[in-house]
Coordinates of N, CA and C in Angstrom, one line a residue:
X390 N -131.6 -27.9 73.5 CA -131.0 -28.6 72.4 C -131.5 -30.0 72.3
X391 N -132.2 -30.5 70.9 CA -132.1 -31.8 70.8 C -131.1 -32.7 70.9
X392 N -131.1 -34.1 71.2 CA -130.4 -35.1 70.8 C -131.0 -36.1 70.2
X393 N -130.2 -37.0 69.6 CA -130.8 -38.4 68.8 C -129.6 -39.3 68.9
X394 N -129.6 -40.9 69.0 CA -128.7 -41.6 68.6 C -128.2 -41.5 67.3
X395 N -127.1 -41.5 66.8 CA -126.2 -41.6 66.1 C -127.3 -42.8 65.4
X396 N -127.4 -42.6 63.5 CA -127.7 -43.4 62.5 C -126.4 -43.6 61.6
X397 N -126.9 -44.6 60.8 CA -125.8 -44.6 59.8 C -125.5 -44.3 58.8
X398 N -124.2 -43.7 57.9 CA -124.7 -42.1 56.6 C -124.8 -40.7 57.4
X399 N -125.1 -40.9 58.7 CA -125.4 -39.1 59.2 C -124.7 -38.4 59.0
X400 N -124.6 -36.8 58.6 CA -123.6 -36.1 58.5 C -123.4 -35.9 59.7
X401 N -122.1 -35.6 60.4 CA -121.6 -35.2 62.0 C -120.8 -34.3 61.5
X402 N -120.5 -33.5 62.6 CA -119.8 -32.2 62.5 C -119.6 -31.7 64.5
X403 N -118.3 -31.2 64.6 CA -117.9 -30.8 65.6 C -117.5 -29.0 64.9
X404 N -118.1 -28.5 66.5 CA -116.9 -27.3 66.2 C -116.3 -26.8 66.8
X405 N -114.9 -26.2 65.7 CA -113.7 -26.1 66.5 C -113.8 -24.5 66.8
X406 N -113.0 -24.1 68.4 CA -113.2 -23.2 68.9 C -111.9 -22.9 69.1
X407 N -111.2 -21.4 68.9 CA -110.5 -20.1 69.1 C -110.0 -20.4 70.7
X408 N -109.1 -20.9 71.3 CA -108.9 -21.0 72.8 C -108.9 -19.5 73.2
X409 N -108.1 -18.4 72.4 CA -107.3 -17.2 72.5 C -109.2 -16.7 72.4
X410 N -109.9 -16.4 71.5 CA -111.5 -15.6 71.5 C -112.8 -16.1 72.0
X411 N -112.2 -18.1 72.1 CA -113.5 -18.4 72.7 C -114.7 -18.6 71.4
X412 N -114.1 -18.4 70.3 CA -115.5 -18.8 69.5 C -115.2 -19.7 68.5
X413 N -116.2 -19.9 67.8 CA -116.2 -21.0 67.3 C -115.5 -20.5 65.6
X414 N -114.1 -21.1 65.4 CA -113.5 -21.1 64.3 C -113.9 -21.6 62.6
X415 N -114.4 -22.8 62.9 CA -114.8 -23.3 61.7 C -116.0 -25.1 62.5
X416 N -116.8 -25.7 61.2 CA -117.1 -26.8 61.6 C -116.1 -27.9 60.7
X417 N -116.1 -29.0 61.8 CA -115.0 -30.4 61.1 C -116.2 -31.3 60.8
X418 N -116.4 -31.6 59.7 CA -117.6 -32.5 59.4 C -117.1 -34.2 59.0
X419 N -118.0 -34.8 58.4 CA -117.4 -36.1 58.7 C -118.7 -37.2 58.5
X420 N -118.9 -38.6 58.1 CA -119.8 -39.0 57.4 C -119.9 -40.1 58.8
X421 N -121.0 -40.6 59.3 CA -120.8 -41.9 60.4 C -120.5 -43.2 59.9
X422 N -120.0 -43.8 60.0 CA -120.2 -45.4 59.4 C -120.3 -46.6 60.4
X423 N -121.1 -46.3 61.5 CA -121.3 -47.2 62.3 C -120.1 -47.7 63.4
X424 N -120.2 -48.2 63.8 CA -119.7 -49.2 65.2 C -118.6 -48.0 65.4
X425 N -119.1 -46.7 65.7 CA -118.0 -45.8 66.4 C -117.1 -45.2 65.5
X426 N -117.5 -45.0 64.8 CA -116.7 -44.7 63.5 C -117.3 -43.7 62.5
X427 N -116.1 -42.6 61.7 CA -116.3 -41.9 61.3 C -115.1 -41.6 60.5
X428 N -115.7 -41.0 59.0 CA -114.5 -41.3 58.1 C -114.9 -39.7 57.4
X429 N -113.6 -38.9 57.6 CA -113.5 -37.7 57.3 C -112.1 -37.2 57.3
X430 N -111.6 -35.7 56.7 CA -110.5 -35.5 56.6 C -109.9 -35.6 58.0
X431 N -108.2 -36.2 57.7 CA -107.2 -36.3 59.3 C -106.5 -34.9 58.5
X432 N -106.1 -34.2 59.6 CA -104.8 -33.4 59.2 C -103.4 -34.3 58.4
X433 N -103.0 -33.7 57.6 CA -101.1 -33.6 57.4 C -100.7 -33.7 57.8
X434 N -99.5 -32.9 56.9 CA -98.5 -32.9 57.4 C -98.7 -31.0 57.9
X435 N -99.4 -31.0 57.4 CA -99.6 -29.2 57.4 C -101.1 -28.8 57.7
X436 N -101.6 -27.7 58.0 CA -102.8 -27.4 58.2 C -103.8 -27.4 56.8
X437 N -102.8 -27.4 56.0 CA -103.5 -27.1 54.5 C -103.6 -28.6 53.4
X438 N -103.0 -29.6 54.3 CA -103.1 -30.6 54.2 C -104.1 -31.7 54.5
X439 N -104.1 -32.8 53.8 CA -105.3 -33.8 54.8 C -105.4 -35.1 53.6
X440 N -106.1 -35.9 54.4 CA -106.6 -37.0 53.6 C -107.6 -37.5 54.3
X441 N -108.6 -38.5 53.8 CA -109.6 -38.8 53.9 C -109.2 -40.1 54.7
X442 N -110.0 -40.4 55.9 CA -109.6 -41.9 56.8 C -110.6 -41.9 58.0
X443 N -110.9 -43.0 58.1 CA -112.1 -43.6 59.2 C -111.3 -43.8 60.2
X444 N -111.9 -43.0 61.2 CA -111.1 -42.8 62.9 C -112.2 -43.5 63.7
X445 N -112.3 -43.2 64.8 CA -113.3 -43.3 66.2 C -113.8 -41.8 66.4
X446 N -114.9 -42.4 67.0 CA -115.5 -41.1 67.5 C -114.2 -39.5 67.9
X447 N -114.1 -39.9 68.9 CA -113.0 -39.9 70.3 C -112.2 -38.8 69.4
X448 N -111.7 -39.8 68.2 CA -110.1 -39.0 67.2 C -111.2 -37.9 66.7
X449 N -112.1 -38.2 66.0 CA -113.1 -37.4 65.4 C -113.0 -35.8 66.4
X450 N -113.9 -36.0 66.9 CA -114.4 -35.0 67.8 C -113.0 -34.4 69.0
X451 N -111.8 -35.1 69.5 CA -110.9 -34.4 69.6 C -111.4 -33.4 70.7
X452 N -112.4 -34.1 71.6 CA -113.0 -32.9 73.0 C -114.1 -32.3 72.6
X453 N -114.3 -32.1 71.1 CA -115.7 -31.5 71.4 C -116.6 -31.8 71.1
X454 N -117.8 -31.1 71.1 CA -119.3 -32.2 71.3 C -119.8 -32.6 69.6
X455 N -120.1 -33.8 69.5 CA -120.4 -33.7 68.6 C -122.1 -33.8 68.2
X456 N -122.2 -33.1 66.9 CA -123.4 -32.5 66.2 C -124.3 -33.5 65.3
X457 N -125.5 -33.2 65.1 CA -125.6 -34.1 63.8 C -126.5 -32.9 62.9
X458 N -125.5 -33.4 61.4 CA -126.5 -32.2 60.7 C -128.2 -32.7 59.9
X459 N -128.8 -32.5 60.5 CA -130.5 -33.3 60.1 C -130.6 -32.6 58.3
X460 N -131.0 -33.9 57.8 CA -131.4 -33.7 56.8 C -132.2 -32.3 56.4
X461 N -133.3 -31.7 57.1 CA -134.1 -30.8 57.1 C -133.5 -29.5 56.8
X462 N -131.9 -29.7 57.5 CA -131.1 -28.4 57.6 C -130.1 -28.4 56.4
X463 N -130.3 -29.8 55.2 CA -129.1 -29.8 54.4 C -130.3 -29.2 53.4
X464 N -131.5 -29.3 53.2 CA -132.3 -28.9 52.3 C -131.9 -27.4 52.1
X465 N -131.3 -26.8 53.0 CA -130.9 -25.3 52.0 C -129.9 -25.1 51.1
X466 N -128.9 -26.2 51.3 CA -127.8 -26.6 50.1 C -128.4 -26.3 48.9
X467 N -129.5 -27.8 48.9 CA -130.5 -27.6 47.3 C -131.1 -26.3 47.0
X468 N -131.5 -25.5 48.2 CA -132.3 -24.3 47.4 C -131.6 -23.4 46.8
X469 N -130.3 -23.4 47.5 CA -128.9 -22.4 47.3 C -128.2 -22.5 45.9
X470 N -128.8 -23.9 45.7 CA -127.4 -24.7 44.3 C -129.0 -24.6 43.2
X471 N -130.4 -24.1 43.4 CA -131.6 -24.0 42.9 C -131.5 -25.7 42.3
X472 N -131.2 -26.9 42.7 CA -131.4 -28.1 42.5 C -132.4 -29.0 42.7
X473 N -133.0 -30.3 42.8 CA -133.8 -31.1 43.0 C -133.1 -32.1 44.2
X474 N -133.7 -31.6 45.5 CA -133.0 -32.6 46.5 C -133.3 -33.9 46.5
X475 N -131.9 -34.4 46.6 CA -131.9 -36.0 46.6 C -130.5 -36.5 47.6
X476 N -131.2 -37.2 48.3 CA -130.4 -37.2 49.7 C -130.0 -39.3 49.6
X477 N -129.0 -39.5 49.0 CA -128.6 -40.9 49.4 C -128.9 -41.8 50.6
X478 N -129.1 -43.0 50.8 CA -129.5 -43.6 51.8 C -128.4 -44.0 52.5
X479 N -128.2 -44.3 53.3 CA -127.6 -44.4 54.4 C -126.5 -45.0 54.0
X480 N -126.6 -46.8 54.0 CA -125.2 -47.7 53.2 C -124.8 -46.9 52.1
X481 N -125.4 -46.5 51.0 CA -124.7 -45.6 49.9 C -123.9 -44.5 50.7
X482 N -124.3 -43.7 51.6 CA -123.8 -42.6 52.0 C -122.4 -43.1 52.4
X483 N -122.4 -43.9 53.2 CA -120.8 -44.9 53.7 C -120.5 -44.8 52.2
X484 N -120.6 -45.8 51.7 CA -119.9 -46.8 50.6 C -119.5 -45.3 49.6
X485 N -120.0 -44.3 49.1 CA -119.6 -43.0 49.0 C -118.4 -42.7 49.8
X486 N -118.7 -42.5 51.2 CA -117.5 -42.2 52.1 C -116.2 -43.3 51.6
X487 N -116.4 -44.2 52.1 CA -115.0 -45.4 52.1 C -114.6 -45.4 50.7
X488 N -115.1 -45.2 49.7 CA -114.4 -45.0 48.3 C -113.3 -44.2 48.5
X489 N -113.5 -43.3 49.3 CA -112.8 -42.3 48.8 C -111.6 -41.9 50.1
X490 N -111.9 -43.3 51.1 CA -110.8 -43.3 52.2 C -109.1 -43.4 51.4
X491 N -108.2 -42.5 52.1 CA -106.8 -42.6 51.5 C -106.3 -41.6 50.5
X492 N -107.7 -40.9 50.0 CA -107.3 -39.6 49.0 C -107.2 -38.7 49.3
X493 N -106.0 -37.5 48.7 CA -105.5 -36.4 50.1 C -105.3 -35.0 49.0
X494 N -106.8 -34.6 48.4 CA -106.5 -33.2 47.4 C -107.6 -32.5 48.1
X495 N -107.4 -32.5 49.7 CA -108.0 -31.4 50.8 C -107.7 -30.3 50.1
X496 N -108.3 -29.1 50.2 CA -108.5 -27.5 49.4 C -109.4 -26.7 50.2
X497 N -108.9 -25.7 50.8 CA -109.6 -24.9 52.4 C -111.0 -24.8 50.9
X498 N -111.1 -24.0 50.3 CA -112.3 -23.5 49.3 C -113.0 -24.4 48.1
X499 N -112.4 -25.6 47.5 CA -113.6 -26.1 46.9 C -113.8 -27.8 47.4
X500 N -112.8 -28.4 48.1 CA -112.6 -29.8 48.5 C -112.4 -30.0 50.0
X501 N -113.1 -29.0 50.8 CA -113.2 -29.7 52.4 C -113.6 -30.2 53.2
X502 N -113.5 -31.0 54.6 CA -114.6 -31.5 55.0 C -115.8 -31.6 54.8
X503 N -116.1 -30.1 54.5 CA -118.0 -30.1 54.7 C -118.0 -30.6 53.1
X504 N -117.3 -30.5 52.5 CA -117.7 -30.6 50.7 C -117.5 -32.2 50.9
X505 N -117.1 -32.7 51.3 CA -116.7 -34.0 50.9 C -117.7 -34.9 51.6
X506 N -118.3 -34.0 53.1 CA -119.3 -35.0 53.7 C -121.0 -34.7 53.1
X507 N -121.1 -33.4 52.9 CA -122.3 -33.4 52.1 C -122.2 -34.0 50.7
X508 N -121.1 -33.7 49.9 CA -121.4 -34.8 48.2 C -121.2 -36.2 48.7
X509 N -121.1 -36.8 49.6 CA -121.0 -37.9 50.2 C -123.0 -38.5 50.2
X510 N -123.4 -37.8 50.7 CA -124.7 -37.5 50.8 C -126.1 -37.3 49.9
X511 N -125.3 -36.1 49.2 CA -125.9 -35.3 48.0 C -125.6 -35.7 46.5
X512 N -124.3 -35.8 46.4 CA -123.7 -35.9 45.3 C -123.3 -34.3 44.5
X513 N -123.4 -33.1 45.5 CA -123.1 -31.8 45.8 C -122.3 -31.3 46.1
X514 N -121.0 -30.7 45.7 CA -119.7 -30.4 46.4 C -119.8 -28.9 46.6
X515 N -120.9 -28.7 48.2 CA -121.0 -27.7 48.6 C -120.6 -27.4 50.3
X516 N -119.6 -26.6 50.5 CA -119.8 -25.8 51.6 C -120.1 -24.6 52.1
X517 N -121.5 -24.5 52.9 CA -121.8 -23.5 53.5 C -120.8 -22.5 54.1
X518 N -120.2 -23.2 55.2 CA -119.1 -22.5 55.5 C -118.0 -21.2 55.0
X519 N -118.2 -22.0 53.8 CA -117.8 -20.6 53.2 C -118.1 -20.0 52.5
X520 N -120.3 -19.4 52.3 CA -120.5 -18.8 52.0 C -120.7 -17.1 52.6
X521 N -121.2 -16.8 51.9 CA -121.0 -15.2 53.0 C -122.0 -15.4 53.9
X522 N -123.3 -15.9 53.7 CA -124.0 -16.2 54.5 C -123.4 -17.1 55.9
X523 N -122.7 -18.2 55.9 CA -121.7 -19.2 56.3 C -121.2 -17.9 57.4
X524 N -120.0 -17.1 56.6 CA -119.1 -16.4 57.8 C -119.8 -15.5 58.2
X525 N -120.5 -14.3 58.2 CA -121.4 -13.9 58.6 C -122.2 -14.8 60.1
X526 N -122.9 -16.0 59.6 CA -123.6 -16.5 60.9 C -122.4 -16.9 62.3
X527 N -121.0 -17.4 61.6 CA -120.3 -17.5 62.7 C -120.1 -16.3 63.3
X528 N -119.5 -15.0 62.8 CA -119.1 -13.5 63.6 C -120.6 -13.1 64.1
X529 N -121.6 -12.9 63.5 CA -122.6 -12.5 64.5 C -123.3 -13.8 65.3
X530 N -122.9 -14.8 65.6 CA -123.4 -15.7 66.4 C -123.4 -15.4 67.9
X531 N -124.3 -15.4 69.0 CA -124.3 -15.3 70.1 C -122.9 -16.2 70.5
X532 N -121.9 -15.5 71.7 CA -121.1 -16.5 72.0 C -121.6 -16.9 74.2
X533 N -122.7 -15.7 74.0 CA -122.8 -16.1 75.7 C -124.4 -16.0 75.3
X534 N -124.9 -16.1 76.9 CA -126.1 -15.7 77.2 C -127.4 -16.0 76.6
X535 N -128.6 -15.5 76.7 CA -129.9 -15.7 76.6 C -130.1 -16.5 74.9
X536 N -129.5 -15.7 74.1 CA -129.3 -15.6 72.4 C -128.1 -16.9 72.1
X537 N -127.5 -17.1 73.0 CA -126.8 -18.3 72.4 C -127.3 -19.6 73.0
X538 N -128.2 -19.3 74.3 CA -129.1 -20.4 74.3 C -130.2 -20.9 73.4
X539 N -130.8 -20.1 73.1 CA -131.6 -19.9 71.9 C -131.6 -20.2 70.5
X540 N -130.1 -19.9 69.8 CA -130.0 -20.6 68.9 C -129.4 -22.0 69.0
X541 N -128.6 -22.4 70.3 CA -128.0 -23.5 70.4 C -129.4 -24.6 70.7
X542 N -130.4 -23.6 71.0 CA -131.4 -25.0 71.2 C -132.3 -25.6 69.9
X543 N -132.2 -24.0 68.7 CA -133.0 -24.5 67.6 C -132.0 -25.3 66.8
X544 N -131.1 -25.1 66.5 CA -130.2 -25.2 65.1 C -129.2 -26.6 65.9
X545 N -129.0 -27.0 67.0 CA -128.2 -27.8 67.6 C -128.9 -29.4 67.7
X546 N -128.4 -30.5 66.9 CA -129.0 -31.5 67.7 C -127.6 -33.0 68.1
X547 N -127.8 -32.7 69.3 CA -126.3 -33.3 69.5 C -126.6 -34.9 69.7
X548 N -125.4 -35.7 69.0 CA -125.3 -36.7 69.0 C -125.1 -37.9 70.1
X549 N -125.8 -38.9 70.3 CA -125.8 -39.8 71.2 C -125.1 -41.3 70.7
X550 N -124.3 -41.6 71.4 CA -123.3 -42.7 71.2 C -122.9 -43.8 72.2

């Protein structure tokens, strides 16, 4: 698995894991904005709830490791949406994010973390996550052994802070 220092604008993403199956339930994504910080949906009052707000790492990731999604790997968004990729620079990517710190019309299917941290980015209100392609890769994903080292080493590049 690669790693890199933490830039600023990067998409980040943790994932959250099933204690009861041990796999990985969904990704919590999230925009960096520098000096330890990261502005992405907090929970509610309810699970189906949220709003947008810049935490710490620490709140962020909540124990688990955090990711970074490389530009390389958002370029299938654009092939998916058949678009002309155009990836925001970095201060835009924030100043996108903090606009929009304090607004709370979280929606599991068209306004969620991952939608909010890639149009943050993109100007795209896309999540993989829940394409079929998306659930599909989570159920057949290796959760032990030779095959989950393997993809955890191509597709993984974890974050340095």
């Amino acid at each position: 698995m690669g790693s890199r220092k933490l830039k600023l604008g990067d998409i980040v993403f943790c994932e959250r894991r099933s204690g009861l199956l041990g796999r990985n339930l969904y990704q919590h994504y999230g925009v960096y904005a520098g000096y330890h910080k990261i502005i992405h949906y907090v929970k509610g009052d309810s699970p189906l709830d949220g709003r947008i707000a810049e935490t710490s790492i620490e709140e962020f990731c909540d124990g688990d490791t955090l990711y970074i999604a490389e530009d390389d790997s958002l370029l299938s968004i654009f092939q998916d949406a058949d678009v002309t990729s155009t990836f925001y620079g970095p201060r835009k990517t924030v100043e996108r994010a903090r606009s929009m710190i304090g607004k709370g019309d979280y929606n599991l299917f068209n306004h969620n973390c991952e939608h909010f941290a890639i149009w943050c980015k993109t100007d795209l209100n896309k999540s993989t996550q829940l394409s079929i392609e998306g659930m599909a890769a989570r159920v057949f994903k290796p959760s032990w052994g030779p095959m989950k080292w393997l993809v955890d080493e191509i597709w993984r590049v974890e974050a340095k802070y």
